[in-house]
């Protein structure tokens, strides 16, 4: 786990710069030898360092977990999150998973999901986004059916191509299931 936050309850990494730790860099560099991807779980303040790691590994796909972990809807928080997404969007081998979007509010919030989906599509494009349920964690505050309903509603206004990308095409392209 590489995500570090100034709020201790959100912190899972030993330090904010663990994403560019030499051991992490060395091990991530080996993924290309096996055709593997890397699920990158970072907060916005770490995304510049994340781009360094991603840039060093152009043959590896990186999947930004929880769409970059938006922790609140305060203007400074949302602006930092969007800025972080824009930084990582510069690398063509970065994708984002629309998962765990209720993690920081502890509920299934269709308005929050729509906000994240709208901005992620604007910044990354639907062809770099995929749905993830984050179950069983999300089961703490919602049912699978209600979670799917909220995500489908958020994506539907972006058209059928976006729906196909987010609910099928991107995951198939990135994870290459057998």
mmCIF file of C-alpha atoms in Angstrom:
data_model
loop_
_atom_site.group_PDB
_atom_site.id
_atom_site.type_symbol
_atom_site.label_atom_id
_atom_site.label_comp_id
_atom_site.label_asym_id
_atom_site.label_seq_id
_atom_site.Cartn_x
_atom_site.Cartn_y
_atom_site.Cartn_z
ATOM 1 C CA UNK A 1 0.000 0.000 0.000
ATOM 2 C CA UNK A 2 1.496 3.295 -1.119
ATOM 3 C CA UNK A 3 -1.208 5.760 -0.120
ATOM 4 C CA UNK A 4 -0.249 8.252 2.560
ATOM 5 C CA UNK A 5 -2.430 11.066 3.876
ATOM 6 C CA UNK A 6 -1.894 13.802 6.448
ATOM 7 C CA UNK A 7 -4.946 12.426 8.279
ATOM 8 C CA UNK A 8 -3.679 9.357 10.174
ATOM 9 C CA UNK A 9 -6.964 7.460 9.742
ATOM 10 C CA UNK A 10 -6.455 7.553 5.948
ATOM 11 C CA UNK A 11 -2.763 6.646 6.066
ATOM 12 C CA UNK A 12 -1.486 3.220 5.008
ATOM 13 C CA UNK A 13 2.069 3.995 3.848
ATOM 14 C CA UNK A 14 5.023 4.758 6.082
ATOM 15 C CA UNK A 15 5.763 8.026 4.276
ATOM 16 C CA UNK A 16 4.298 10.258 1.590
ATOM 17 C CA UNK A 17 7.165 9.566 -0.797
ATOM 18 C CA UNK A 18 7.047 5.778 -0.541
ATOM 19 C CA UNK A 19 5.745 5.738 -4.113
ATOM 20 C CA UNK A 20 9.230 6.770 -5.293
ATOM 21 C CA UNK A 21 11.170 4.653 -2.805
ATOM 22 C CA UNK A 22 14.031 2.860 -4.624
ATOM 23 C CA UNK A 23 12.751 -0.590 -3.572
ATOM 24 C CA UNK A 24 9.267 0.165 -4.868
ATOM 25 C CA UNK A 25 10.689 1.514 -8.130
ATOM 26 C CA UNK A 26 12.906 -1.535 -8.597
ATOM 27 C CA UNK A 27 10.062 -3.986 -8.008
ATOM 28 C CA UNK A 28 7.521 -2.128 -10.129
ATOM 29 C CA UNK A 29 10.069 -2.073 -12.968
ATOM 30 C CA UNK A 30 9.990 -5.885 -12.982
ATOM 31 C CA UNK A 31 6.261 -6.071 -13.741
ATOM 32 C CA UNK A 32 6.815 -5.562 -17.471
ATOM 33 C CA UNK A 33 8.835 -8.787 -17.577
ATOM 34 C CA UNK A 34 5.689 -10.682 -16.610
ATOM 35 C CA UNK A 35 3.119 -8.621 -18.518
ATOM 36 C CA UNK A 36 1.549 -7.444 -15.267
ATOM 37 C CA UNK A 37 -0.189 -4.192 -14.378
ATOM 38 C CA UNK A 38 0.008 -2.220 -11.124
ATOM 39 C CA UNK A 39 -2.972 -0.970 -9.129
ATOM 40 C CA UNK A 40 -1.774 2.404 -7.889
ATOM 41 C CA UNK A 41 -3.543 3.657 -4.766
ATOM 42 C CA UNK A 42 -2.571 7.264 -4.111
ATOM 43 C CA UNK A 43 -4.002 10.438 -2.698
ATOM 44 C CA UNK A 44 -3.840 13.622 -4.825
ATOM 45 C CA UNK A 45 -0.793 15.016 -2.994
ATOM 46 C CA UNK A 46 1.164 11.930 -4.104
ATOM 47 C CA UNK A 47 0.188 11.998 -7.770
ATOM 48 C CA UNK A 48 3.192 14.009 -8.937
ATOM 49 C CA UNK A 49 5.460 11.314 -7.489
ATOM 50 C CA UNK A 50 3.084 8.756 -8.972
ATOM 51 C CA UNK A 51 3.722 10.232 -12.404
ATOM 52 C CA UNK A 52 7.453 9.712 -11.849
ATOM 53 C CA UNK A 53 6.882 6.012 -11.143
ATOM 54 C CA UNK A 54 4.502 5.658 -14.083
ATOM 55 C CA UNK A 55 6.871 7.502 -16.429
ATOM 56 C CA UNK A 56 9.722 5.157 -15.542
ATOM 57 C CA UNK A 57 7.565 2.197 -16.588
ATOM 58 C CA UNK A 58 5.900 2.986 -19.923
ATOM 59 C CA UNK A 59 5.359 -0.704 -20.732
ATOM 60 C CA UNK A 60 3.299 -1.271 -17.578
ATOM 61 C CA UNK A 61 -0.335 -0.268 -17.207
ATOM 62 C CA UNK A 62 -1.171 1.524 -13.958
ATOM 63 C CA UNK A 63 -4.707 1.510 -12.587
ATOM 64 C CA UNK A 64 -5.474 4.376 -10.212
ATOM 65 C CA UNK A 65 -7.562 2.826 -7.457
ATOM 66 C CA UNK A 66 -10.745 4.531 -6.259
ATOM 67 C CA UNK A 67 -10.353 7.154 -9.018
ATOM 68 C CA UNK A 68 -7.693 8.944 -7.008
ATOM 69 C CA UNK A 69 -9.368 8.854 -3.599
ATOM 70 C CA UNK A 70 -11.401 12.056 -3.331
ATOM 71 C CA UNK A 71 -11.763 12.518 0.439
ATOM 72 C CA UNK A 72 -14.331 15.327 0.585
ATOM 73 C CA UNK A 73 -16.262 17.933 -1.340
ATOM 74 C CA UNK A 74 -14.607 21.073 0.031
ATOM 75 C CA UNK A 75 -13.430 23.252 -2.894
ATOM 76 C CA UNK A 76 -9.728 22.929 -2.038
ATOM 77 C CA UNK A 77 -10.099 19.136 -1.774
ATOM 78 C CA UNK A 78 -11.911 18.742 -5.096
ATOM 79 C CA UNK A 79 -9.477 21.073 -6.878
ATOM 80 C CA UNK A 80 -6.466 19.150 -5.524
ATOM 81 C CA UNK A 81 -8.077 15.883 -6.640
ATOM 82 C CA UNK A 82 -8.756 17.175 -10.167
ATOM 83 C CA UNK A 83 -5.225 18.594 -10.389
ATOM 84 C CA UNK A 84 -3.835 15.209 -9.351
ATOM 85 C CA UNK A 85 -5.901 13.430 -11.993
ATOM 86 C CA UNK A 86 -4.648 15.873 -14.624
ATOM 87 C CA UNK A 87 -1.061 15.102 -13.616
ATOM 88 C CA UNK A 88 -1.531 11.353 -13.979
ATOM 89 C CA UNK A 89 -3.578 11.781 -17.162
ATOM 90 C CA UNK A 90 -0.399 12.980 -18.881
ATOM 91 C CA UNK A 91 0.788 9.368 -18.954
ATOM 92 C CA UNK A 92 -0.998 7.214 -21.546
ATOM 93 C CA UNK A 93 -0.488 4.064 -19.454
ATOM 94 C CA UNK A 94 -2.633 5.328 -16.554
ATOM 95 C CA UNK A 95 -6.218 4.161 -16.158
ATOM 96 C CA UNK A 96 -8.586 4.732 -13.239
ATOM 97 C CA UNK A 97 -10.960 2.430 -11.450
ATOM 98 C CA UNK A 98 -14.298 3.913 -10.398
ATOM 99 C CA UNK A 99 -14.363 1.916 -7.186
ATOM 100 C CA UNK A 100 -14.676 2.702 -3.510
ATOM 101 C CA UNK A 101 -16.277 6.064 -4.200
ATOM 102 C CA UNK A 102 -18.201 5.861 -0.918
ATOM 103 C CA UNK A 103 -15.110 5.067 1.137
ATOM 104 C CA UNK A 104 -14.688 8.479 2.720
ATOM 105 C CA UNK A 105 -18.375 9.309 3.183
ATOM 106 C CA UNK A 106 -19.394 5.802 4.290
ATOM 107 C CA UNK A 107 -22.436 5.663 2.049
ATOM 108 C CA UNK A 108 -23.553 5.149 -1.508
ATOM 109 C CA UNK A 109 -23.954 8.766 -2.642
ATOM 110 C CA UNK A 110 -25.253 9.024 -6.228
ATOM 111 C CA UNK A 111 -24.417 12.762 -6.417
ATOM 112 C CA UNK A 112 -20.832 12.168 -5.318
ATOM 113 C CA UNK A 113 -20.497 9.256 -7.737
ATOM 114 C CA UNK A 114 -21.815 11.433 -10.576
ATOM 115 C CA UNK A 115 -19.376 14.214 -9.661
ATOM 116 C CA UNK A 116 -16.425 11.829 -9.733
ATOM 117 C CA UNK A 117 -17.570 10.133 -12.951
ATOM 118 C CA UNK A 118 -18.176 13.458 -14.734
ATOM 119 C CA UNK A 119 -14.760 14.839 -13.823
ATOM 120 C CA UNK A 120 -12.900 11.591 -14.457
ATOM 121 C CA UNK A 121 -14.437 11.334 -17.934
ATOM 122 C CA UNK A 122 -13.566 14.976 -18.599
ATOM 123 C CA UNK A 123 -9.941 14.494 -17.511
ATOM 124 C CA UNK A 124 -9.131 10.924 -18.568
ATOM 125 C CA UNK A 125 -11.834 9.997 -21.069
ATOM 126 C CA UNK A 126 -14.139 7.010 -20.700
ATOM 127 C CA UNK A 127 -11.659 4.764 -22.523
ATOM 128 C CA UNK A 128 -9.321 5.036 -19.513
ATOM 129 C CA UNK A 129 -11.961 4.366 -16.853
ATOM 130 C CA UNK A 130 -13.442 1.155 -15.496
ATOM 131 C CA UNK A 131 -16.031 0.267 -12.902
ATOM 132 C CA UNK A 132 -15.056 -1.625 -9.754
ATOM 133 C CA UNK A 133 -17.520 -2.568 -7.036
ATOM 134 C CA UNK A 134 -15.053 -2.577 -4.099
ATOM 135 C CA UNK A 135 -17.160 -5.321 -2.574
ATOM 136 C CA UNK A 136 -17.241 -6.597 0.116
ATOM 137 C CA UNK A 137 -16.055 -3.301 1.682
ATOM 138 C CA UNK A 138 -18.918 -1.275 0.167
ATOM 139 C CA UNK A 139 -21.343 -3.772 1.693
ATOM 140 C CA UNK A 140 -20.833 -1.885 4.956
ATOM 141 C CA UNK A 141 -23.102 0.889 3.648
ATOM 142 C CA UNK A 142 -24.905 -0.274 0.512
ATOM 143 C CA UNK A 143 -26.116 -3.225 -1.494
ATOM 144 C CA UNK A 144 -24.445 -4.313 -4.702
ATOM 145 C CA UNK A 145 -27.655 -3.531 -6.621
ATOM 146 C CA UNK A 146 -27.834 0.045 -5.289
ATOM 147 C CA UNK A 147 -24.142 0.625 -5.992
ATOM 148 C CA UNK A 148 -24.517 -0.559 -9.593
ATOM 149 C CA UNK A 149 -27.647 1.578 -9.989
ATOM 150 C CA UNK A 150 -25.805 4.733 -8.854
ATOM 151 C CA UNK A 151 -22.837 4.099 -11.161
ATOM 152 C CA UNK A 152 -25.036 3.245 -14.151
ATOM 153 C CA UNK A 153 -27.024 6.461 -13.649
ATOM 154 C CA UNK A 154 -23.824 8.520 -13.439
ATOM 155 C CA UNK A 155 -22.381 6.974 -16.596
ATOM 156 C CA UNK A 156 -25.606 6.816 -18.668
ATOM 157 C CA UNK A 157 -25.679 10.540 -19.436
ATOM 158 C CA UNK A 158 -22.313 10.150 -21.200
ATOM 159 C CA UNK A 159 -23.728 7.780 -23.822
ATOM 160 C CA UNK A 160 -23.491 4.154 -24.845
ATOM 161 C CA UNK A 161 -19.815 4.285 -25.820
ATOM 162 C CA UNK A 162 -18.887 5.533 -22.338
ATOM 163 C CA UNK A 163 -21.035 2.815 -20.770
ATOM 164 C CA UNK A 164 -19.306 0.150 -22.851
ATOM 165 C CA UNK A 165 -15.889 1.537 -21.935
ATOM 166 C CA UNK A 166 -16.509 1.842 -18.208
ATOM 167 C CA UNK A 167 -18.416 -1.387 -17.680
ATOM 168 C CA UNK A 168 -16.471 -3.627 -20.067
ATOM 169 C CA UNK A 169 -13.956 -2.404 -22.644
ATOM 170 C CA UNK A 170 -11.370 -0.711 -20.431
ATOM 171 C CA UNK A 171 -11.149 -3.548 -17.910
ATOM 172 C CA UNK A 172 -10.866 -6.092 -20.702
ATOM 173 C CA UNK A 173 -8.114 -4.072 -22.394
ATOM 174 C CA UNK A 174 -6.124 -3.426 -19.216
ATOM 175 C CA UNK A 175 -6.545 -6.654 -17.245
ATOM 176 C CA UNK A 176 -6.781 -8.990 -20.261
ATOM 177 C CA UNK A 177 -8.916 -11.717 -18.641
ATOM 178 C CA UNK A 178 -8.532 -15.189 -20.071
#
